PDB file of C-alpha atoms in Angstrom:
ATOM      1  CA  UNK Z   1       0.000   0.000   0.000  1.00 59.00           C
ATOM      2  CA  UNK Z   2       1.455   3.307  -0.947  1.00 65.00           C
ATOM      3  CA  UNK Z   3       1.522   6.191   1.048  1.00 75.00           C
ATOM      4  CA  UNK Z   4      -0.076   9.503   0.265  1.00 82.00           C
ATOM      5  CA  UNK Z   5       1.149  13.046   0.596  1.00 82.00           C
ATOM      6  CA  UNK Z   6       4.276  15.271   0.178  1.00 84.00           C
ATOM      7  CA  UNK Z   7       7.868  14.776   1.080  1.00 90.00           C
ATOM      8  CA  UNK Z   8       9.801  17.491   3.145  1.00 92.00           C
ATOM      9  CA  UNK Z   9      11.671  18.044   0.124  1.00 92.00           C
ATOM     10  CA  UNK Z  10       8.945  18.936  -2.221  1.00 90.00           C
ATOM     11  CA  UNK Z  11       7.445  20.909   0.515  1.00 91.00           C
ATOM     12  CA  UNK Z  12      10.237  22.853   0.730  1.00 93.00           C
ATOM     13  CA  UNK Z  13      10.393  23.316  -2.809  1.00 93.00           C
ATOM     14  CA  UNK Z  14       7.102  24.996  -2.970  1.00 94.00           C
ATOM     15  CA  UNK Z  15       7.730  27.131   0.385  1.00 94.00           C
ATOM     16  CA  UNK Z  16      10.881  28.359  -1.639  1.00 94.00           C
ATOM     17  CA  UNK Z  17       9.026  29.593  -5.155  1.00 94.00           C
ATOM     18  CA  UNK Z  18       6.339  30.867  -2.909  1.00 93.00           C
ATOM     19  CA  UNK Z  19       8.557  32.959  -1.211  1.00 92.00           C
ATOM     20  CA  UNK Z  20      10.315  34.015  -4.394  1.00 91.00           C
ATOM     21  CA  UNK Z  21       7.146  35.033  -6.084  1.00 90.00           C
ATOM     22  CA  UNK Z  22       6.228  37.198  -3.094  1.00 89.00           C
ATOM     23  CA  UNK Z  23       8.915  38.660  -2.618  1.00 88.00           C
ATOM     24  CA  UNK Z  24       8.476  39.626  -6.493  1.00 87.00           C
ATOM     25  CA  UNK Z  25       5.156  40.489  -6.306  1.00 88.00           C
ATOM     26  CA  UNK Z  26       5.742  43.100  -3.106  1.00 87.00           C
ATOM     27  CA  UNK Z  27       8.162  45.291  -5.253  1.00 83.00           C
ATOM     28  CA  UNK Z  28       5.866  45.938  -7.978  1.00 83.00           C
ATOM     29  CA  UNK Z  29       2.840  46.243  -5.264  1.00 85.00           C
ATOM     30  CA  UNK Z  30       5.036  49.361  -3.487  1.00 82.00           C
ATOM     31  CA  UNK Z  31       5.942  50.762  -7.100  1.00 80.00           C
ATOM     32  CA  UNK Z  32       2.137  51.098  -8.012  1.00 82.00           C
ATOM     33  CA  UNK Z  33       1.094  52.003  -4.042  1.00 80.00           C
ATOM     34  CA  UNK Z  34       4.375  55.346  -4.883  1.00 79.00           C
ATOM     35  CA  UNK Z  35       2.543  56.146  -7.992  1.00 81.00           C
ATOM     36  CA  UNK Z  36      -0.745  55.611  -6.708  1.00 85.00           C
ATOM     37  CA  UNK Z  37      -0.073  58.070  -3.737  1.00 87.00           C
ATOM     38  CA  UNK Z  38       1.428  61.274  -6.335  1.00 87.00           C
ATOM     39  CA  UNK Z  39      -1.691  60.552  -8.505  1.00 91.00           C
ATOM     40  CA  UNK Z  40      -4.129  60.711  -5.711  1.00 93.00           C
ATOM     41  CA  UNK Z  41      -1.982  64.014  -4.354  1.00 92.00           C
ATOM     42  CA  UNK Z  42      -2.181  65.643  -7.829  1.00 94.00           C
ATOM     43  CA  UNK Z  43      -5.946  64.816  -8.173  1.00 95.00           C
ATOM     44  CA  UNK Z  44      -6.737  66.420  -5.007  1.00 95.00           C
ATOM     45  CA  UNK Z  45      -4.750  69.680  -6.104  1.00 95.00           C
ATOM     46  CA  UNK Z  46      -6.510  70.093  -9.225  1.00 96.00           C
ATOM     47  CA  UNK Z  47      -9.646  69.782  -7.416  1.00 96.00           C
ATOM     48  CA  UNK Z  48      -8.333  72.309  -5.039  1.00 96.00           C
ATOM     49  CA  UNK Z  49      -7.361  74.708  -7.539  1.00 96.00           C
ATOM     50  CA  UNK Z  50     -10.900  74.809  -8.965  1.00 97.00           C
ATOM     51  CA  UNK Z  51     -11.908  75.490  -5.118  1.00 97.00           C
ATOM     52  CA  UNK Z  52      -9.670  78.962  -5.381  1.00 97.00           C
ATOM     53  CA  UNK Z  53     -11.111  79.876  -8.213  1.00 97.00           C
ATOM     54  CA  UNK Z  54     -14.494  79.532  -7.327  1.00 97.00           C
ATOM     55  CA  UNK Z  55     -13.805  81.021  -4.202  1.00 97.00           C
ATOM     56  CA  UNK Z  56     -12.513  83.994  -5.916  1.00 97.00           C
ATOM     57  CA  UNK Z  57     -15.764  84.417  -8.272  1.00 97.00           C
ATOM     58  CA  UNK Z  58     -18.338  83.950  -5.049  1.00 96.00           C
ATOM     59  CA  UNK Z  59     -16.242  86.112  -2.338  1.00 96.00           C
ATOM     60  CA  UNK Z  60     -15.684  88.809  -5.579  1.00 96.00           C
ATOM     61  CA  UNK Z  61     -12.108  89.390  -4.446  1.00 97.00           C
ATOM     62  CA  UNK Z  62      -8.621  87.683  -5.377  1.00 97.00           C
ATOM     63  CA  UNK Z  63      -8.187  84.278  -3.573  1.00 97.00           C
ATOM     64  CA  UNK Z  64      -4.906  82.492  -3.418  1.00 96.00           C
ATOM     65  CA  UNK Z  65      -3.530  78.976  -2.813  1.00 96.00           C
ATOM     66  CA  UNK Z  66       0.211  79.815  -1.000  1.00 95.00           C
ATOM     67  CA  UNK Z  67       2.238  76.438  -0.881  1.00 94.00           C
ATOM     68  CA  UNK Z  68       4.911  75.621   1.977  1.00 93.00           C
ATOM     69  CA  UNK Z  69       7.095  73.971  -0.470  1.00 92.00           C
ATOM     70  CA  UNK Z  70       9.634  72.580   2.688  1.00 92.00           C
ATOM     71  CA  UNK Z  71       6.379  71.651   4.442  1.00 93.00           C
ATOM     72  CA  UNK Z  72       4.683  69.878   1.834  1.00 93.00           C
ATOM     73  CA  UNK Z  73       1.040  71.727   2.699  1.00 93.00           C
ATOM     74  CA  UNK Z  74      -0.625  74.537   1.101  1.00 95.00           C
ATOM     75  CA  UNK Z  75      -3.326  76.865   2.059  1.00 96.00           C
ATOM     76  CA  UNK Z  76      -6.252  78.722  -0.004  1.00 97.00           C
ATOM     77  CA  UNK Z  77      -6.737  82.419   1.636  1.00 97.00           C
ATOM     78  CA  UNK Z  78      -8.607  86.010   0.912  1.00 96.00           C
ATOM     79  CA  UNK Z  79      -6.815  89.023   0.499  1.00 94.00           C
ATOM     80  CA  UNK Z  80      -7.093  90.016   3.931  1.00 94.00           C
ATOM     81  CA  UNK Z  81      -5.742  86.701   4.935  1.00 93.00           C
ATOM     82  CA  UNK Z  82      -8.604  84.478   6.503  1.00 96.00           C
ATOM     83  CA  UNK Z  83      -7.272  80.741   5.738  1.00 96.00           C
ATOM     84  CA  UNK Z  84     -11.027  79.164   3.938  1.00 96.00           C
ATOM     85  CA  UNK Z  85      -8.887  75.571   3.368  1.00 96.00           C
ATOM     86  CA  UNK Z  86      -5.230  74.173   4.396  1.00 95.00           C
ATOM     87  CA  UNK Z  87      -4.216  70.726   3.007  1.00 94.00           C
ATOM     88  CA  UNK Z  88      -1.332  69.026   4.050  1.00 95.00           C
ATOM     89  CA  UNK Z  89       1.174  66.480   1.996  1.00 93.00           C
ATOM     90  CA  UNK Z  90       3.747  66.069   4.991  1.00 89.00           C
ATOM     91  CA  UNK Z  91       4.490  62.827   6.717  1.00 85.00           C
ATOM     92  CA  UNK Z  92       1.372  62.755   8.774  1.00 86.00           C
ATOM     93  CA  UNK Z  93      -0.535  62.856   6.020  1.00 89.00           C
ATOM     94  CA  UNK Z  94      -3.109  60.595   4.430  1.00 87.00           C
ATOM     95  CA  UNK Z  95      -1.013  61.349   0.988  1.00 90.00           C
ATOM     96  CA  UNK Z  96       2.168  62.095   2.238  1.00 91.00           C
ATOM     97  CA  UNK Z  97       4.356  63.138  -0.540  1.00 91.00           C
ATOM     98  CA  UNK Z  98       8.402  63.603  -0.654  1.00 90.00           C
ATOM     99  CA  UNK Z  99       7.913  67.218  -2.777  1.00 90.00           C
ATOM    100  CA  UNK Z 100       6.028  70.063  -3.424  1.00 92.00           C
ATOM    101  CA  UNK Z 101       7.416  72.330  -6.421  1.00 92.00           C
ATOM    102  CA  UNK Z 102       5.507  75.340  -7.057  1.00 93.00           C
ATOM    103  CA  UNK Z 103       6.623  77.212 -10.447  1.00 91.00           C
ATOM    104  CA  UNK Z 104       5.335  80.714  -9.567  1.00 86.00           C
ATOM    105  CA  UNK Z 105       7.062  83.433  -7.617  1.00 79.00           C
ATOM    106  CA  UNK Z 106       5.918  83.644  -3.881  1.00 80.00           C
ATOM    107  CA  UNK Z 107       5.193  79.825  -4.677  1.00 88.00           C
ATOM    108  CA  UNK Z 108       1.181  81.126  -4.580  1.00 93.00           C
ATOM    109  CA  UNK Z 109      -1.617  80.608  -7.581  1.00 95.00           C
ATOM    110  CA  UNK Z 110      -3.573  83.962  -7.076  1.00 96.00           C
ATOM    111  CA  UNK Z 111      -7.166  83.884  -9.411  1.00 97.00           C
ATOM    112  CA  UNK Z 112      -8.878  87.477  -9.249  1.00 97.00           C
ATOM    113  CA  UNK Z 113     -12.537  87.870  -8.866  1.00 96.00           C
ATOM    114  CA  UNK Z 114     -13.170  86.767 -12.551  1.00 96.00           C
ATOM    115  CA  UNK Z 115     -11.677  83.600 -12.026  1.00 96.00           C
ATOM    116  CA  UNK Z 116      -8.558  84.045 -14.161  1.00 97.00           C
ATOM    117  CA  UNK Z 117      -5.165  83.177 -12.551  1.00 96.00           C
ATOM    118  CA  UNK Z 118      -2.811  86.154 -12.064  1.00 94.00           C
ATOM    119  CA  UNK Z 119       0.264  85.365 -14.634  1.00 90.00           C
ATOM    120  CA  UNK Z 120      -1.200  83.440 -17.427  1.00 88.00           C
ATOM    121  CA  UNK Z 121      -0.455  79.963 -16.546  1.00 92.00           C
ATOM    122  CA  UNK Z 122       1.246  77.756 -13.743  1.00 94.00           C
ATOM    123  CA  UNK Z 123       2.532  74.241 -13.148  1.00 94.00           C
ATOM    124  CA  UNK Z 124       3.451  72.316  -9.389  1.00 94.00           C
ATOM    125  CA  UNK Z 125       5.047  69.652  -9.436  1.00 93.00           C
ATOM    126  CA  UNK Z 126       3.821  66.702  -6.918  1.00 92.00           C
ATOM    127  CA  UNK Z 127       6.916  63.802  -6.223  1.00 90.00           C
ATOM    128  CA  UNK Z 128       6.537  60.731  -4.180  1.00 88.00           C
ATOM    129  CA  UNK Z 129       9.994  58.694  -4.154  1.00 84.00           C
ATOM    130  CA  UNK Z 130      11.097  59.017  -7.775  1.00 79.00           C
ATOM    131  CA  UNK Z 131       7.007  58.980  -9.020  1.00 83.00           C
ATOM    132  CA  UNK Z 132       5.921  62.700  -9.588  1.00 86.00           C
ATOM    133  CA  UNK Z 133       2.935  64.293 -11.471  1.00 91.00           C
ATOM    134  CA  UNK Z 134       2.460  67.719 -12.907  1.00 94.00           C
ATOM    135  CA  UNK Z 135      -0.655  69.918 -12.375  1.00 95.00           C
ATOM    136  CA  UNK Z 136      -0.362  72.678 -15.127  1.00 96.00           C
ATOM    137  CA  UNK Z 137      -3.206  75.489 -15.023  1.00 96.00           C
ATOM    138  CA  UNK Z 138      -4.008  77.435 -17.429  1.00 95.00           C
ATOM    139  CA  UNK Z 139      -5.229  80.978 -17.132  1.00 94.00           C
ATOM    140  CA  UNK Z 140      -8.877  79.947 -16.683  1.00 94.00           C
ATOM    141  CA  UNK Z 141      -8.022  77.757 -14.129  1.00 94.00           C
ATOM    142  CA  UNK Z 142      -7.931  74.488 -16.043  1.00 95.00           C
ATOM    143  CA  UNK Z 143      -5.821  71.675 -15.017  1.00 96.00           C
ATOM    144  CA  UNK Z 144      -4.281  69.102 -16.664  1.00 96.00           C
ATOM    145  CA  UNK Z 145      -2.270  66.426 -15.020  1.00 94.00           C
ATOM    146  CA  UNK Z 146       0.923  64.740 -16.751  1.00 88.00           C
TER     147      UNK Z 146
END
């Protein structure tokens, strides 16, 4: 009568490739969770941009979204400076990002109370470990993300 089941050795062959393939599989799983993270982080800026400029047409005055570049964080505030939103990128975050890179001076996106962003057109730059998008806005406040 023969007997039934696996030898240590073929058990330990399986262990082995199993380990192999997730060890495999976690590197491309953190590569996609990095890229995942900027994406998210750039999607949430373009929606904030649209927030300043609709804030500027409502409150009829010039609104502007200041970024802490070192920080990671950014605020959207009136001209006399009441803070109406802050979002933050840093470590504590929910989307914590390695870099902020605003290409403005004053590292602010100021719309007037048309809705038209002061200086034609900006970009900012969102990096998480060697994954980064770029939010470009256009005068009317239109975003694009590369």
């Amino acid at each position: 009568m023969g007997r039934r089941g696996f030898t240590v050795v073929e058990l330990a062959v399986s262990m082995a490739t199993t380990g192999v393939l997730l060890a495999m599989g976690y590197g491309a799983f953190r590569q996609y969770a990095e890229a995942a993270t900027a994406r998210k982080a750039s999607l949430q800026l373009a929606g904030d941009v649209s927030l300043t400029r609709s804030f500027a047409i409502q409150r009829r005055e010039s609104v502007s979204l200041v970024a802490d570049e070192a920080n990671r964080n950014y605020v959207i505030r009136d001209t006399t400076g009441t803070v109406l939103m802050q979002r933050n990128f840093g470590a504590g975050s929910d989307l914590p990002l390695t870099s902020v890179a605003v290409s403005t001076a004053g590292d602010s996106l100021t719309f007037n109370s048309r809705g038209l962003l002061l200086g034609g057109r900006a970009e900012v730059a969102l990096g998480r470990r060697g994954r980064s998008h770029v939010v470009e806005i256009n005068a009317l406040g239109r975003t694009k993300i590369d």
